[in-house]
Amino acid sequence: MASARSWRTEHHTDGPVPARRSDIFALNQVFSDAFTERYRRDGMIGVRVPNLNPVIWQYAMQDADGGALVWRDEREAIVAFNVVHRSGVEGWMGPLAVRPDSQGAGLGAEIVRAGVAWLQQAEARVIGLETMPRTMDNIGFYSGLGFLPGHLTITVTLDAAGSERAPLLLSQLGARERDDAMAECRALLDRIAPGYDYTREIALTAELDLGDTVLLRDRGELLGFALCHTVPLVEGRSREETRTLKVVLARADRLPAMARTLAEFARRSGTRRVALRAQTADAEAYRALIRLGGRVRWTDLRMCLAGFGEPAMGNALVWSNWEI
């Protein structure tokens, strides 16, 4: 769900400029209006895309680390935005949208190019986004800007369930142990995907009390980790789902063990299920989730800028959520 586009009238715009925390209400309005219009054009009349939880916007803007870009009209109202993220050399864009009354005049292409330029200046080696696979004009739009379609990201959920062992959580560790564990997570990821780094997301999740990081160890050795959010994604909703933003495993065949641990974490955190963003490039890992009783909930198409695709992970597994 990277962007929503349509037609409409041309406005004078000023941007890109950095988003401010005070912009969250306006960002939510543009987000909801743009994606509601996108669904309407896809024939889903009556669907209203809800506002996101304001703390999720805060996380996205802080995670963007200067890459939360907005465009304003002559009245200083937000007319478009692109939240651009970089985790080491991994760069991606989302969400991004243009206000419905300002679509069709080239602003969509401008905000994508600005995001690409920001990531290239930051020396990202991966530049990607996700969009709705059923929406042909979105795919054609991004293709025209140099993005190539890749595999699907399939949101798979597992019911919360008990386990013989309690999950090992980063939040349970003392300050020094926590720092050491974060350094281990950074080193493990860098060994699998050189230059990738999720420590900012891990630290920000703890700072904003959004969830936790689940550690998978065997005889003291770190085998993998998963960054999870338990706060509601949608404004005003109850806490029902644990969302897994990052899964990193030294060996992909450890996924069933991690999935069971995440199901236990979901149970202990008071949510009904855990959602994983499975990459179909890892066919056996996806199959393992289905064998565990996973249910398919949503699909997105992964697209990368030509020359800036994701590296092969070998026998390891890295699932990085390109959504907030």
mmCIF file of N, CA and C in Angstrom, residues 145-215:
data_model
loop_
_atom_site.group_PDB
_atom_site.id
_atom_site.type_symbol
_atom_site.label_atom_id
_atom_site.label_comp_id
_atom_site.label_asym_id
_atom_site.label_seq_id
_atom_site.Cartn_x
_atom_site.Cartn_y
_atom_site.Cartn_z
ATOM 1 N N LEU A 145 8.752 4.727 -13.735
ATOM 2 C CA LEU A 145 9.768 5.461 -12.976
ATOM 3 C C LEU A 145 10.995 4.601 -12.696
ATOM 4 N N GLY A 146 11.047 3.427 -13.312
ATOM 5 C CA GLY A 146 12.245 2.601 -13.193
ATOM 6 C C GLY A 146 12.168 1.471 -12.200
ATOM 7 N N PHE A 147 10.991 1.247 -11.599
ATOM 8 C CA PHE A 147 10.842 0.163 -10.632
ATOM 9 C C PHE A 147 10.414 -1.117 -11.351
ATOM 10 N N LEU A 148 10.929 -2.229 -10.868
ATOM 11 C CA LEU A 148 10.627 -3.527 -11.457
ATOM 12 C C LEU A 148 9.842 -4.385 -10.477
ATOM 13 N N PRO A 149 8.808 -5.082 -10.946
ATOM 14 C CA PRO A 149 8.040 -5.950 -10.042
ATOM 15 C C PRO A 149 8.851 -7.162 -9.619
ATOM 16 N N GLY A 150 8.726 -7.520 -8.372
ATOM 17 C CA GLY A 150 9.408 -8.691 -7.845
ATOM 18 C C GLY A 150 8.414 -9.702 -7.320
ATOM 19 N N HIS A 151 8.665 -10.171 -6.104
ATOM 20 C CA HIS A 151 7.805 -11.177 -5.499
ATOM 21 C C HIS A 151 6.696 -10.525 -4.672
ATOM 22 N N LEU A 152 5.792 -11.346 -4.192
ATOM 23 C CA LEU A 152 4.727 -10.874 -3.314
ATOM 24 C C LEU A 152 5.184 -10.860 -1.865
ATOM 25 N N THR A 153 4.668 -9.901 -1.125
ATOM 26 C CA THR A 153 4.707 -9.947 0.331
ATOM 27 C C THR A 153 3.315 -10.384 0.776
ATOM 28 N N ILE A 154 3.240 -11.514 1.466
ATOM 29 C CA ILE A 154 1.948 -12.047 1.897
ATOM 30 C C ILE A 154 1.851 -11.954 3.414
ATOM 31 N N THR A 155 0.870 -11.215 3.890
ATOM 32 C CA THR A 155 0.641 -11.140 5.328
ATOM 33 C C THR A 155 -0.042 -12.435 5.778
ATOM 34 N N VAL A 156 0.648 -13.171 6.641
ATOM 35 C CA VAL A 156 0.163 -14.446 7.161
ATOM 36 C C VAL A 156 0.002 -14.307 8.676
ATOM 37 N N THR A 157 -1.136 -14.730 9.203
ATOM 38 C CA THR A 157 -1.351 -14.666 10.641
ATOM 39 C C THR A 157 -1.399 -16.059 11.256
ATOM 40 N N LEU A 158 -0.891 -16.140 12.469
ATOM 41 C CA LEU A 158 -0.969 -17.338 13.303
ATOM 42 C C LEU A 158 -1.697 -16.969 14.583
ATOM 43 N N ASP A 159 -2.561 -17.860 15.056
ATOM 44 C CA ASP A 159 -3.263 -17.611 16.313
ATOM 45 C C ASP A 159 -2.281 -17.584 17.469
ATOM 46 N N ALA A 160 -2.537 -16.712 18.431
ATOM 47 C CA ALA A 160 -1.760 -16.718 19.664
ATOM 48 C C ALA A 160 -1.901 -18.083 20.329
ATOM 49 N N ALA A 161 -0.811 -18.600 20.860
ATOM 50 C CA ALA A 161 -0.840 -19.950 21.426
ATOM 51 C C ALA A 161 0.258 -20.090 22.464
ATOM 52 N N GLY A 162 0.031 -21.001 23.404
ATOM 53 C CA GLY A 162 1.001 -21.256 24.439
ATOM 54 C C GLY A 162 2.181 -22.064 23.930
ATOM 55 N N SER A 163 3.304 -21.949 24.623
ATOM 56 C CA SER A 163 4.513 -22.665 24.266
ATOM 57 C C SER A 163 5.170 -23.176 25.539
ATOM 58 N N GLU A 164 6.040 -24.158 25.373
ATOM 59 C CA GLU A 164 6.715 -24.716 26.546
ATOM 60 C C GLU A 164 7.696 -23.727 27.150
ATOM 61 N N ARG A 165 8.192 -22.808 26.339
ATOM 62 C CA ARG A 165 9.199 -21.863 26.809
ATOM 63 C C ARG A 165 8.714 -20.439 26.617
ATOM 64 N N ALA A 166 8.964 -19.627 27.633
ATOM 65 C CA ALA A 166 8.605 -18.208 27.529
ATOM 66 C C ALA A 166 9.540 -17.533 26.535
ATOM 67 N N PRO A 167 9.049 -16.568 25.761
ATOM 68 C CA PRO A 167 9.922 -15.872 24.820
ATOM 69 C C PRO A 167 10.974 -15.039 25.545
ATOM 70 N N LEU A 168 12.137 -14.987 24.965
ATOM 71 C CA LEU A 168 13.201 -14.137 25.488
ATOM 72 C C LEU A 168 13.066 -12.766 24.850
ATOM 73 N N LEU A 169 12.836 -11.745 25.678
ATOM 74 C CA LEU A 169 12.536 -10.409 25.168
ATOM 75 C C LEU A 169 13.665 -9.436 25.501
ATOM 76 N N LEU A 170 13.919 -8.530 24.593
ATOM 77 C CA LEU A 170 14.945 -7.518 24.821
ATOM 78 C C LEU A 170 14.620 -6.679 26.049
ATOM 79 N N SER A 171 13.334 -6.383 26.253
ATOM 80 C CA SER A 171 12.926 -5.522 27.371
ATOM 81 C C SER A 171 13.194 -6.147 28.732
ATOM 82 N N GLN A 172 13.382 -7.451 28.783
ATOM 83 C CA GLN A 172 13.614 -8.137 30.053
ATOM 84 C C GLN A 172 15.067 -8.036 30.513
ATOM 85 N N LEU A 173 15.933 -7.587 29.657
ATOM 86 C CA LEU A 173 17.357 -7.553 29.965
ATOM 87 C C LEU A 173 17.741 -6.258 30.669
ATOM 88 N N GLY A 174 18.807 -6.334 31.470
ATOM 89 C CA GLY A 174 19.355 -5.136 32.062
ATOM 90 C C GLY A 174 19.994 -4.248 31.016
ATOM 91 N N ALA A 175 20.346 -3.037 31.414
ATOM 92 C CA ALA A 175 20.834 -2.049 30.446
ATOM 93 C C ALA A 175 22.055 -2.552 29.684
ATOM 94 N N ARG A 176 23.033 -3.113 30.381
ATOM 95 C CA ARG A 176 24.243 -3.575 29.698
ATOM 96 C C ARG A 176 23.949 -4.778 28.818
ATOM 97 N N GLU A 177 23.142 -5.709 29.333
ATOM 98 C CA GLU A 177 22.776 -6.878 28.527
ATOM 99 C C GLU A 177 21.995 -6.473 27.284
ATOM 100 N N ARG A 178 21.148 -5.454 27.455
ATOM 101 C CA ARG A 178 20.336 -4.974 26.335
ATOM 102 C C ARG A 178 21.227 -4.386 25.241
ATOM 103 N N ASP A 179 22.225 -3.604 25.648
ATOM 104 C CA ASP A 179 23.154 -3.040 24.674
ATOM 105 C C ASP A 179 23.926 -4.141 23.956
ATOM 106 N N ASP A 180 24.354 -5.143 24.725
ATOM 107 C CA ASP A 180 25.095 -6.260 24.131
ATOM 108 C C ASP A 180 24.218 -7.030 23.139
ATOM 109 N N ALA A 181 22.939 -7.239 23.516
ATOM 110 C CA ALA A 181 22.022 -7.975 22.639
ATOM 111 C C ALA A 181 21.762 -7.197 21.348
ATOM 112 N N MET A 182 21.625 -5.883 21.456
ATOM 113 C CA MET A 182 21.415 -5.077 20.244
ATOM 114 C C MET A 182 22.634 -5.136 19.334
ATOM 115 N N ALA A 183 23.824 -5.145 19.950
ATOM 116 C CA ALA A 183 25.043 -5.277 19.154
ATOM 117 C C ALA A 183 25.092 -6.639 18.468
ATOM 118 N N GLU A 184 24.628 -7.682 19.152
ATOM 119 C CA GLU A 184 24.558 -9.016 18.542
ATOM 120 C C GLU A 184 23.584 -9.029 17.369
ATOM 121 N N CYS A 185 22.437 -8.388 17.553
ATOM 122 C CA CYS A 185 21.455 -8.317 16.468
ATOM 123 C C CYS A 185 22.040 -7.607 15.254
ATOM 124 N N ARG A 186 22.749 -6.507 15.503
ATOM 125 C CA ARG A 186 23.365 -5.768 14.408
ATOM 126 C C ARG A 186 24.405 -6.626 13.692
ATOM 127 N N ALA A 187 25.226 -7.328 14.471
ATOM 128 C CA ALA A 187 26.279 -8.155 13.875
ATOM 129 C C ALA A 187 25.692 -9.327 13.087
ATOM 130 N N LEU A 188 24.641 -9.970 13.631
ATOM 131 C CA LEU A 188 24.014 -11.088 12.936
ATOM 132 C C LEU A 188 23.436 -10.637 11.599
ATOM 133 N N LEU A 189 22.714 -9.523 11.592
ATOM 134 C CA LEU A 189 22.115 -9.026 10.358
ATOM 135 C C LEU A 189 23.200 -8.621 9.361
ATOM 136 N N ASP A 190 24.246 -7.967 9.830
ATOM 137 C CA ASP A 190 25.316 -7.532 8.935
ATOM 138 C C ASP A 190 26.041 -8.723 8.323
ATOM 139 N N ARG A 191 26.103 -9.823 9.066
ATOM 140 C CA ARG A 191 26.737 -11.035 8.539
ATOM 141 C C ARG A 191 25.894 -11.643 7.418
ATOM 142 N N ILE A 192 24.563 -11.569 7.574
ATOM 143 C CA ILE A 192 23.653 -12.126 6.567
ATOM 144 C C ILE A 192 23.509 -11.191 5.373
ATOM 145 N N ALA A 193 23.281 -9.914 5.678
ATOM 146 C CA ALA A 193 23.036 -8.884 4.643
ATOM 147 C C ALA A 193 23.934 -7.691 4.955
ATOM 148 N N PRO A 194 25.169 -7.719 4.475
ATOM 149 C CA PRO A 194 26.123 -6.658 4.815
ATOM 150 C C PRO A 194 25.570 -5.258 4.580
ATOM 151 N N GLY A 195 25.698 -4.443 5.615
ATOM 152 C CA GLY A 195 25.241 -3.058 5.533
ATOM 153 C C GLY A 195 23.855 -2.807 6.065
ATOM 154 N N TYR A 196 23.035 -3.863 6.230
ATOM 155 C CA TYR A 196 21.704 -3.696 6.814
ATOM 156 C C TYR A 196 21.857 -3.436 8.321
ATOM 157 N N ASP A 197 20.932 -2.648 8.880
ATOM 158 C CA ASP A 197 21.007 -2.324 10.309
ATOM 159 C C ASP A 197 19.622 -1.930 10.808
ATOM 160 N N TYR A 198 19.072 -2.716 11.738
ATOM 161 C CA TYR A 198 17.733 -2.446 12.273
ATOM 162 C C TYR A 198 17.766 -1.918 13.706
ATOM 163 N N THR A 199 18.936 -1.508 14.194
ATOM 164 C CA THR A 199 19.010 -1.104 15.595
ATOM 165 C C THR A 199 18.214 0.166 15.877
ATOM 166 N N ARG A 200 18.102 1.079 14.893
ATOM 167 C CA ARG A 200 17.300 2.280 15.153
ATOM 168 C C ARG A 200 15.837 1.923 15.370
ATOM 169 N N GLU A 201 15.301 1.007 14.543
ATOM 170 C CA GLU A 201 13.912 0.573 14.703
ATOM 171 C C GLU A 201 13.703 -0.144 16.037
ATOM 172 N N ILE A 202 14.692 -0.957 16.427
ATOM 173 C CA ILE A 202 14.596 -1.674 17.701
ATOM 174 C C ILE A 202 14.557 -0.685 18.858
ATOM 175 N N ALA A 203 15.476 0.277 18.845
ATOM 176 C CA ALA A 203 15.546 1.258 19.932
ATOM 177 C C ALA A 203 14.306 2.146 19.967
ATOM 178 N N LEU A 204 13.817 2.554 18.801
ATOM 179 C CA LEU A 204 12.645 3.429 18.740
ATOM 180 C C LEU A 204 11.390 2.702 19.208
ATOM 181 N N THR A 205 11.271 1.422 18.880
ATOM 182 C CA THR A 205 10.125 0.636 19.346
ATOM 183 C C THR A 205 10.101 0.593 20.869
ATOM 184 N N ALA A 206 11.264 0.424 21.484
ATOM 185 C CA ALA A 206 11.342 0.411 22.947
ATOM 186 C C ALA A 206 11.058 1.792 23.526
ATOM 187 N N GLU A 207 11.610 2.813 22.904
ATOM 188 C CA GLU A 207 11.436 4.184 23.404
ATOM 189 C C GLU A 207 9.976 4.611 23.408
ATOM 190 N N LEU A 208 9.239 4.255 22.352
ATOM 191 C CA LEU A 208 7.833 4.655 22.230
ATOM 192 C C LEU A 208 6.878 3.626 22.827
ATOM 193 N N ASP A 209 7.416 2.540 23.385
ATOM 194 C CA ASP A 209 6.625 1.485 24.012
ATOM 195 C C ASP A 209 5.599 0.907 23.032
ATOM 196 N N LEU A 210 6.070 0.573 21.851
ATOM 197 C CA LEU A 210 5.196 0.051 20.794
ATOM 198 C C LEU A 210 5.128 -1.464 20.781
ATOM 199 N N GLY A 211 6.113 -2.113 21.373
ATOM 200 C CA GLY A 211 6.181 -3.567 21.337
ATOM 201 C C GLY A 211 7.485 -4.034 21.933
ATOM 202 N N ASP A 212 8.113 -5.018 21.286
ATOM 203 C CA ASP A 212 9.340 -5.584 21.848
ATOM 204 C C ASP A 212 10.105 -6.294 20.745
ATOM 205 N N THR A 213 11.322 -6.704 21.080
ATOM 206 C CA THR A 213 12.138 -7.512 20.180
ATOM 207 C C THR A 213 12.316 -8.889 20.795
ATOM 208 N N VAL A 214 11.904 -9.908 20.055
ATOM 209 C CA VAL A 214 11.989 -11.294 20.509
ATOM 210 C C VAL A 214 13.314 -11.871 20.031
ATOM 211 N N LEU A 215 14.072 -12.457 20.960
ATOM 212 C CA LEU A 215 15.374 -13.037 20.662
ATOM 213 C C LEU A 215 15.266 -14.553 20.635
#
